[in-house]
Coordinates of C-alpha atoms and ligand atoms in Angstrom, one line a residue:
X1 CA 29.2 -10.9 2.3
X2 CA 29.2 -14.5 3.4
X3 CA 26.4 -16.5 1.9
X4 CA 25.6 -19.3 4.4
X5 CA 22.2 -20.9 3.8
X6 CA 20.2 -20.5 7.0
X7 CA 17.0 -22.2 8.2
X8 CA 14.4 -19.4 8.6
X9 CA 10.9 -19.6 10.0
X10 CA 8.6 -16.8 8.8
X11 CA 5.4 -16.0 10.8
X12 CA 2.7 -14.6 8.7
X13 CA 1.8 -15.4 5.1
X14 CA 0.6 -11.9 4.1
X15 CA 2.1 -9.6 1.6
X16 CA 5.2 -9.1 3.6
X17 CA 5.7 -12.7 5.0
X18 CA 5.3 -14.2 1.7
X19 CA 7.5 -11.8 -0.2
X20 CA 10.2 -12.1 2.5
X21 CA 9.9 -15.9 2.5
X22 CA 10.1 -16.3 -1.2
X23 CA 13.0 -13.8 -1.6
X24 CA 15.0 -15.5 1.2
X25 CA 14.3 -18.9 -0.4
X26 CA 15.6 -17.4 -3.6
X27 CA 18.7 -16.2 -1.9
X28 CA 19.4 -19.9 -1.0
X29 CA 18.0 -20.1 2.5
X30 CA 15.6 -23.0 3.7
X31 CA 12.4 -21.3 4.6
X32 CA 9.1 -22.3 6.3
X33 CA 6.2 -19.9 6.3
X34 CA 3.7 -20.3 9.0
X35 CA 0.2 -18.9 9.1
X36 CA -2.8 -19.4 11.2
X37 CA -5.4 -19.3 8.4
X38 CA -6.0 -22.9 7.1
X39 CA -7.3 -21.6 3.6
X40 CA -4.2 -19.5 3.0
X41 CA -1.9 -22.4 3.8
X42 CA -4.0 -25.0 1.8
X43 CA -3.7 -22.6 -1.2
X44 CA 0.0 -22.2 -0.9
X45 CA 0.5 -25.9 -0.5
X46 CA -1.6 -26.5 -3.7
X47 CA 0.8 -24.0 -5.6
X48 CA -1.6 -21.0 -5.6
X49 CA -0.8 -17.6 -4.3
X50 CA -3.6 -16.2 -2.1
X51 CA -2.6 -12.5 -2.9
X52 CA -1.9 -10.7 -6.1
X53 CA 1.7 -9.5 -6.2
X54 CA 3.6 -9.4 -9.6
X55 CA 6.4 -12.0 -9.8
X56 CA 5.6 -13.6 -6.4
X57 CA 4.0 -16.7 -7.8
X58 CA 7.0 -17.4 -10.1
X59 CA 9.4 -16.9 -7.4
X60 CA 7.5 -19.2 -5.0
X61 CA 7.4 -21.8 -7.9
X62 CA 11.1 -21.4 -8.7
X63 CA 12.0 -22.0 -5.1
X64 CA 9.6 -24.7 -4.1
X65 CA 12.4 -27.0 -2.9
X66 CA 13.4 -24.5 -0.2
X67 CA 10.0 -23.2 0.6
X68 CA 7.4 -24.9 2.7
X69 CA 4.1 -23.6 4.3
X70 CA 2.5 -24.8 7.4
X71 CA -0.1 -24.1 10.1
X72 CA 2.0 -25.7 12.8
X73 CA 4.4 -23.3 14.6
X74 CA 6.5 -26.2 15.9
X75 CA 7.0 -27.5 12.4
X76 CA 8.0 -24.1 11.2
X77 CA 10.6 -23.8 14.1
X78 CA 12.1 -27.2 13.5
X79 CA 15.7 -26.5 13.0
X80 CA 15.1 -22.7 12.6
X81 CA 18.0 -20.5 13.4
X82 CA 16.1 -17.3 12.6
X83 CA 12.5 -16.5 13.3
X84 CA 11.0 -13.6 11.2
X85 CA 7.8 -12.0 12.6
X86 CA 5.8 -10.7 9.6
X87 CA 2.2 -10.7 11.3
X88 CA -0.1 -7.8 11.0
X89 CA -0.2 -5.1 13.8
X90 CA -3.7 -3.4 13.3
X91 CA -4.7 -0.2 15.3
X92 CA -6.7 -0.5 18.5
X93 CA -9.4 1.9 19.5
X94 CA -6.8 4.2 21.0
X95 CA -4.6 4.2 17.9
X96 CA -2.0 2.0 19.4
X97 CA -0.7 -1.0 17.6
X98 CA -2.3 -4.2 18.5
X99 CA 0.6 -6.4 19.1
X100 CA -1.3 -9.6 20.3
X101 CA -0.2 -11.6 17.3
X102 CA 3.4 -10.7 17.9
X103 CA 3.1 -11.9 21.5
X104 CA 1.6 -15.2 20.4
X105 CA 4.5 -15.8 18.0
X106 CA 7.0 -15.1 20.8
X107 CA 5.1 -17.5 23.0
X108 CA 5.5 -20.2 20.5
X109 CA 9.4 -19.6 20.3
X110 CA 10.1 -21.7 23.5
X111 CA 10.1 -24.9 21.6
X112 CA 13.0 -23.8 19.1
X113 CA 16.2 -25.2 20.4
X114 CA 18.4 -24.0 17.4
X115 CA 17.0 -20.4 17.4
X116 CA 19.8 -17.7 17.5
X117 CA 17.8 -14.7 16.5
X118 CA 14.3 -13.2 16.3
X119 CA 13.6 -10.5 13.8
X120 CA 10.5 -8.3 13.5
X121 CA 9.5 -6.9 10.1
X122 CA 5.9 -5.9 11.1
X123 CA 5.5 -2.2 11.6
X124 CA 5.5 -1.6 15.3
X125 CA 5.7 1.4 17.7
X126 CA 9.1 2.7 18.9
X127 CA 9.9 0.8 22.0
X128 CA 8.4 -2.5 20.9
X129 CA 12.0 -4.0 20.8
X130 CA 12.6 -3.4 24.4
X131 CA 9.3 -5.1 25.4
X132 CA 10.1 -8.0 23.0
X133 CA 13.6 -8.3 24.4
X134 CA 12.0 -8.5 28.0
X135 CA 9.4 -11.2 26.8
X136 CA 12.2 -13.2 25.3
X137 CA 14.2 -13.1 28.4
X138 CA 11.3 -14.0 30.5
X139 CA 10.6 -17.0 28.1
X140 CA 14.1 -18.3 28.9
X141 CA 15.3 -17.1 25.5
X142 CA 18.0 -14.6 26.8
X143 CA 20.6 -16.2 24.5
X144 CA 18.5 -15.3 21.4
X145 CA 19.4 -12.1 19.7
X146 CA 16.7 -9.6 18.5
X147 CA 16.6 -7.2 15.5
X148 CA 14.1 -4.9 13.9
X149 CA 14.3 -5.1 10.0
X150 CA 11.6 -2.9 8.7
X151 CA 10.3 -3.4 5.2
X152 CA 10.1 -0.8 2.6
X153 CA 8.6 -2.7 -0.1
X154 CA 5.6 -1.2 -2.1
X155 CA 2.7 -3.4 -3.2
X156 CA 2.9 -4.2 -6.9
X157 CA 6.7 -4.1 -6.9
X158 CA 7.4 -5.8 -3.7
X159 CA 9.7 -8.5 -5.0
X160 CA 12.0 -6.1 -6.8
X161 CA 11.9 -3.7 -3.9
X162 CA 13.1 -6.6 -1.6
X163 CA 15.8 -7.8 -3.9
X164 CA 17.0 -4.3 -5.1
X165 CA 16.2 -2.0 -2.2
X166 CA 17.4 1.6 -1.5
X167 CA 18.7 0.3 1.8
X168 CA 18.3 -2.5 4.2
X169 CA 17.7 -1.2 7.7
X170 CA 18.8 -3.5 10.6
X171 CA 18.5 -2.4 14.2
X172 CA 20.0 -5.1 16.4
X173 CA 20.4 -5.6 20.1
X174 CA 24.0 -6.9 19.7
X175 CA 26.7 -7.0 17.0
X176 CA 26.4 -10.8 16.3
X177 CA 22.7 -10.5 15.5
X178 CA 23.4 -7.4 13.3
X179 CA 26.0 -9.6 11.5
X180 CA 23.7 -12.5 11.2
X181 CA 20.7 -10.5 9.8
X182 CA 23.2 -8.7 7.4
X183 CA 24.6 -12.1 6.1
X184 CA 21.1 -13.4 5.5
X185 CA 20.7 -10.6 3.0
X186 CA 23.9 -11.7 1.1
X187 CA 22.8 -11.3 -2.6
X188 CA 20.4 -8.5 -2.1
X189 CA 21.7 -5.4 -4.1
X190 CA 21.4 -2.6 -1.5
X191 CA 23.5 -0.9 1.2
X192 CA 23.0 -2.1 4.8
X193 CA 22.3 0.6 7.4
X194 CA 22.9 -0.7 11.0
X195 CA 21.5 1.3 13.9
X196 CA 19.7 0.9 17.3
X197 CA 16.5 -1.1 17.5
X198 CA 14.6 1.9 18.4
X199 CA 16.0 4.0 15.5
X200 CA 15.1 1.2 13.1
X201 CA 11.5 1.2 14.4
X202 CA 11.4 4.9 13.9
X203 CA 12.8 4.9 10.4
X204 CA 9.9 2.9 9.1
X205 CA 7.3 5.2 10.6
X206 CA 9.2 8.3 9.7
X207 CA 9.9 7.2 6.1
X208 CA 6.1 6.5 5.5
X209 CA 5.0 9.7 7.2
X210 CA 7.4 11.7 5.0
X211 CA 6.2 10.2 1.9
X212 CA 2.6 10.8 2.9
X213 CA 3.6 14.3 3.6
X214 CA 5.1 14.7 0.2
X215 CA 2.0 13.5 -1.5
X216 CA -0.2 15.8 0.7
X217 CA 2.0 18.7 0.0
X218 CA 1.6 18.4 -3.8
X219 CA -2.2 17.9 -3.3
X220 CA -2.2 21.2 -1.3
X221 CA -0.2 22.8 -4.1
X222 CA -2.8 21.4 -6.6
X223 CA -5.7 23.0 -4.7
X224 CA -3.9 26.4 -4.9
X225 CA -3.1 25.8 -8.6
X226 CA -6.9 25.3 -9.2
X227 CA -7.5 28.6 -7.5
X228 CA -4.8 30.5 -9.3
X229 CA -4.6 29.1 -12.8
X230 CA -1.2 27.2 -12.4
X231 CA -0.9 23.5 -13.6
X232 CA 0.2 21.2 -10.9
X233 CA 1.7 18.7 -13.4
X234 CA 3.9 21.4 -14.8
X235 CA 4.8 22.6 -11.3
X236 CA 5.6 19.0 -9.9
X237 CA 7.7 18.2 -13.0
X238 CA 9.9 21.4 -12.4
X239 CA 10.0 20.9 -8.6
X240 CA 11.1 17.3 -9.0
X241 CA 14.1 18.4 -11.1
X242 CA 15.8 19.9 -8.1
X243 CA 17.9 16.9 -6.8
X244 CA 17.3 17.9 -3.3
X245 CA 13.5 17.4 -3.7
X246 CA 13.4 14.5 -6.2
X247 CA 10.6 13.6 -8.6
X248 CA 9.0 10.8 -6.6
X249 CA 5.7 11.0 -4.7
X250 CA 4.7 14.4 -6.3
X251 CA 1.7 13.0 -8.2
X252 CA -1.3 14.9 -7.2
X253 CA -4.5 12.9 -6.9
X254 CA -7.4 11.8 -4.7
X255 CA -5.1 11.2 -1.7
X256 CA -3.0 8.3 -0.5
X257 CA -4.7 5.0 0.6
X258 CA -3.6 1.4 1.1
X259 CA -2.7 -0.6 4.1
X260 CA 0.3 1.4 5.2
X261 CA 0.4 5.2 4.7
X262 CA -3.1 5.9 6.5
X263 CA -2.3 3.3 9.3
X264 CA 1.3 4.3 9.9
X265 CA 0.7 8.1 9.9
X266 CA -2.1 7.5 12.5
X267 CA 0.1 5.3 14.5
X268 CA 3.0 7.8 14.6
X269 CA 0.5 10.6 15.5
X270 CA -0.9 8.3 18.3
X271 CA 2.6 7.5 19.5
X272 CA 3.4 11.2 19.6
X273 CA 0.1 12.1 21.4
X274 CA 0.8 9.3 23.9
X275 CA 3.9 11.1 25.0
X276 CA 2.0 14.4 25.2
X277 CA 3.4 15.8 22.0
X278 CA 0.8 17.0 19.4
X279 CA 2.4 16.2 16.0
X280 CA 0.7 19.1 14.2
X281 CA 2.2 18.6 10.8
X282 CA 1.1 15.0 10.7
X283 CA -2.3 16.0 11.9
X284 CA -2.7 18.4 8.9
X285 CA -1.4 15.8 6.6
X286 CA -4.1 13.2 7.8
X287 CA -6.8 15.9 7.7
X288 CA -6.0 17.0 4.2
X289 CA -5.8 13.5 3.0
X290 CA -9.2 12.9 4.4
X291 CA -10.5 15.9 2.6
X292 CA -9.1 15.2 -0.8
X293 CA -11.6 12.6 -2.2
X294 CA -14.4 14.7 -0.7
X295 CA -13.2 17.8 -2.6
X296 CA -13.3 15.9 -5.8
X297 CA -17.0 14.8 -5.2
X298 CA -17.9 18.5 -4.3
X299 CA -16.4 19.7 -7.6
X300 CA -18.3 17.1 -9.5
X301 CA -21.6 18.0 -7.7
X302 CA -21.0 21.7 -8.6
X303 CA -20.2 20.7 -12.3
X304 CA -23.3 18.5 -12.6
X305 CA -25.6 20.9 -10.7
X306 CA -26.2 18.2 -7.9
X307 CA -25.7 14.5 -7.7
X308 CA -29.1 13.2 -6.8
X309 CA -30.1 10.5 -9.4
X310 CA -27.0 11.0 -11.4
X311 CA -25.4 8.0 -12.7
X312 CA -21.5 8.1 -12.0
X313 CA -19.0 5.7 -13.2
X314 CA -16.0 5.0 -11.0
X315 CA -13.0 3.8 -13.2
X316 CA -10.8 1.9 -10.7
X317 CA -11.4 0.8 -7.1
X318 CA -8.1 -0.4 -5.7
X319 CA -5.9 2.1 -3.8
X320 CA -3.4 2.1 -6.6
X321 CA -2.7 0.3 -9.9
X322 CA -0.9 -3.0 -10.0
X323 CA -2.7 -4.5 -6.9
X324 CA -5.9 -6.1 -6.0
X325 CA -5.9 -4.3 -2.5
X326 CA -9.0 -2.3 -1.5
X327 CA -7.7 -1.4 2.0
X328 CA -8.2 2.2 2.8
X329 CA -8.8 2.9 -0.9
X330 CA -10.1 6.5 -1.6
X331 CA -12.6 4.7 -3.8
X332 CA -14.6 3.6 -0.8
X333 CA -15.0 7.1 0.5
X334 CA -15.9 8.4 -3.1
X335 CA -18.5 5.6 -3.5
X336 CA -20.0 6.1 0.0
X337 CA -20.2 9.8 -0.6
X338 CA -21.8 9.5 -3.9
X339 CA -24.4 7.1 -2.5
X340 CA -25.0 9.5 0.4
X341 CA -25.8 12.2 -2.3
X342 CA -28.3 9.7 -3.8
X343 CA -26.2 9.0 -7.0
X344 CA -26.2 5.7 -8.8
X345 CA -22.8 4.4 -8.8
X346 CA -21.4 1.9 -11.4
X347 CA -17.8 0.6 -11.1
X348 CA -15.1 -1.0 -13.1
X349 CA -11.8 -2.4 -11.8
X350 CA -9.6 -5.0 -13.5
X351 CA -8.1 -6.6 -10.3
X352 CA -10.3 -5.7 -7.2
X353 CA -11.9 -8.9 -5.9
X354 CA -15.7 -9.0 -5.7
X355 CA -16.4 -6.8 -2.7
X356 CA -19.8 -7.4 -1.1
X357 CA -19.6 -5.1 1.8
X358 CA -20.7 -1.5 2.0
X359 CA -20.4 0.6 0.1
X360 CA -19.8 -1.8 -2.8
X361 CA -23.0 -3.8 -2.1
X362 CA -24.9 -0.7 -3.2
X363 CA -23.0 -0.2 -6.4
X364 CA -23.0 -2.1 -9.9
X365 CA -19.8 -3.6 -11.1
X366 CA -19.0 -3.8 -14.8
X367 CA -16.4 -5.8 -16.8
X368 CA -15.0 -2.9 -18.8
X369 CA -14.7 0.9 -18.5
X370 CA -17.0 1.4 -21.5
X371 CA -19.7 -0.6 -19.9
X372 CA -19.5 1.3 -16.6
X373 CA -19.6 4.5 -18.5
X374 CA -22.7 3.7 -20.6
X375 CA -25.6 6.2 -19.9
X376 CA -23.5 7.8 -17.2
X377 CA -23.6 11.4 -16.3
X378 CA -20.0 11.5 -15.3
X379 CA -17.0 9.2 -15.1
X380 CA -14.3 9.4 -12.3
X381 CA -10.9 8.0 -12.7
X382 CA -10.1 6.8 -9.2
X383 CA -7.1 4.4 -10.0
X384 CA -4.5 5.1 -12.7
X385 CA -4.8 1.5 -14.3
X386 CA -2.9 1.4 -17.7
X387 CA -6.0 -0.3 -19.2
X388 CA -7.5 3.2 -19.4
X389 CA -5.1 4.0 -22.2
X390 CA -6.9 1.4 -24.4
X391 CA -10.4 2.9 -24.1
X392 CA -11.9 4.3 -27.2
X393 CA -12.8 7.5 -25.4
X394 CA -14.8 9.1 -28.3
X395 CA -17.0 6.1 -28.4
X396 CA -17.4 5.8 -24.6
X397 CA -18.1 9.5 -24.6
X398 CA -21.0 9.1 -27.1
X399 CA -22.5 6.3 -25.0
X400 CA -22.7 8.5 -22.0
X401 CA -25.6 10.7 -21.0
X402 CA -23.1 13.6 -20.6
X403 CA -19.4 13.2 -21.6
X404 CA -17.9 14.5 -18.4
X405 CA -14.7 12.9 -17.0
X406 CA -13.0 13.7 -13.7
X407 CA -9.5 12.3 -13.9
X408 CA -8.8 11.9 -10.1
X409 CA -5.2 10.7 -10.8
X410 CA -4.2 13.1 -13.6
X411 CA -3.6 9.9 -15.6
X412 CA -5.1 10.7 -19.1
X413 CA -4.2 13.2 -21.8
X414 CA -6.3 16.3 -21.2
X415 CA -6.2 17.5 -24.9
X416 CA -7.0 13.9 -26.2
X417 CA -9.9 13.8 -23.9
X418 CA -11.3 17.3 -24.9
X419 CA -10.7 16.4 -28.6
X420 CA -12.8 13.2 -27.9
X421 CA -15.7 15.4 -26.8
X422 CA -15.3 15.3 -23.1
X423 CA -15.4 18.1 -20.4
X424 CA -12.2 17.1 -18.8
X425 CA -11.7 17.9 -15.0
X426 CA -8.7 16.9 -13.2
X427 CA -6.7 17.7 -10.0
X428 CA -4.7 21.0 -9.8
X429 CA -5.4 22.0 -13.5
X430 CA -8.0 24.1 -15.3
X431 CA -11.2 22.2 -16.6
X432 CA -11.0 21.7 -20.3
X433 CA -14.2 22.0 -22.3
X434 CA -14.9 19.7 -25.3
X435 CA -13.3 20.6 -28.7
X436 CA -15.8 18.7 -30.7
X437 CA -19.5 18.2 -30.4
X438 CA -20.3 14.6 -29.8
X439 CA -24.0 14.7 -30.6
Ligands
UGA501 C1 4.1 2.2 0.9 C2 5.5 2.6 0.7 O1 5.8 3.3 -0.6 C3 6.5 1.5 1.0 O2 7.9 2.0 1.0 C4 6.2 0.8 2.3 O3 7.1 -0.2 2.6 C5 4.8 0.4 2.4 O4 3.9 1.6 2.2 C6 4.5 -0.2 3.6 O5 4.7 0.4 4.7 O6 4.3 -1.5 3.8 P1 2.2 1.1 -0.7 O7 1.3 1.4 0.4 O8 2.3 -0.3 -1.3 O9 3.7 1.3 -0.2 O10 2.0 2.0 -1.9 P2 2.6 3.4 -2.6 O11 3.1 3.1 -3.9 O12 3.5 4.0 -1.7 O13 1.3 4.3 -2.6 C7 0.6 4.6 -1.4 C8 -0.5 5.6 -1.9 O14 -0.1 6.9 -2.2 C9 -1.4 5.1 -3.1 O15 -2.8 5.3 -2.7 C10 -1.0 6.1 -4.1 O16 -2.0 6.2 -5.1 C11 -0.6 7.4 -3.4 N1 0.3 8.1 -4.1 C12 1.5 7.7 -4.3 C13 0.0 9.4 -4.6 O17 -1.2 9.9 -4.5 N2 0.9 10.2 -5.2 C14 2.1 9.8 -5.4 O18 3.0 10.6 -5.9 C15 2.5 8.5 -5.0

């Protein structure tokens, strides 16, 4: 692959824009990242990173000579050959994607004399490419190529996912643009898949929906395991050894969360519904995932004989470990449900930023798992933080009113917890009763 340094303008300094910008700068390109939020740009210009993403700060610092940040679209576009759109596309009331931020970027491209390609990384409905193409033509940018280059990076390992992806998907309007975007990735260790714009748009939505389906499938199997005496961890391990199925995304738990799977599965469902097709499988996936955290609370309620006035410790708040992100985290549903049952909710999380909105403003935050668990009637592992491996469980159990642990991520060793005096509940496995008496 040819490695010609290009001048790239990135629109959006969120997770995707910052990772994309920093990685392109690392590959040798000159990158300007533009965002509309003054505080975000101020922090970046001061050498701070406004989001938590492992390795991102170091990558930005290492490439600071080729990486600038601005509020000004014209400045970002000065000399830019390629404009990357990485703005968010939140759902509207109808479930359609709100593309207003995309359109305002397109609007600003009129003042970019060197521009040869516009690439969209934001997740968009299939067909957006045609609309963008028409908007570019209307804006007198008929000579500018267009491509969809969806991202498949997962939070917490986004830099590595970008630089060593399973595949780079490029859906371009013409061969020259496909070649340009391919060359832009020179140095990235992954195969390039070139396809139509609409197919590239669909790959992103379909891949996330299939991953969400895989998680939901194992959560359904877990429920059947609970009813029949099988152990979902043993089942998942053996299923995953079949190379046609693979071991990934077979971890049963409290359901998927985050900024992508819930939003993208709903967007794909809305897209299908808009064309009159009820995507029944995806409907079930969304429904089961919604139920998953509620089932956990119901099981806890049964075990405790009611939740009113019970003190419950939530261990973990973020939607997964390795991120500070609380978006669509199952923890919020769990905390809100517990509060609705008049429980007293105490939380711990090593990364989540102070959250003062509901339900968090009605909970108490603690600096360690042990402190959150003191005097509690039950503790619930919501996020699989590795810090939980360092907890002195026997001591934490002795400090609880009742040593009951619901491991919502099947993250801990059941035998060790039972030996530490806990009643150990988990997802898709039998409840273990304590092997020693703590009091
Ligand atoms: C996801 C995809 O993995 C990325 O490929 C994609 O690019 C990204 O969405 C996106 O569209 O931007 P992310 O949301 O960061 O990435 O997180 P994942 O690691 O995929 O986890 C999503 C949720 O599924 C988490 O709540 C996690 O706890 C849950 N999960 C994951 C399970 O419950 N079980 C599993 O086996 C795997």
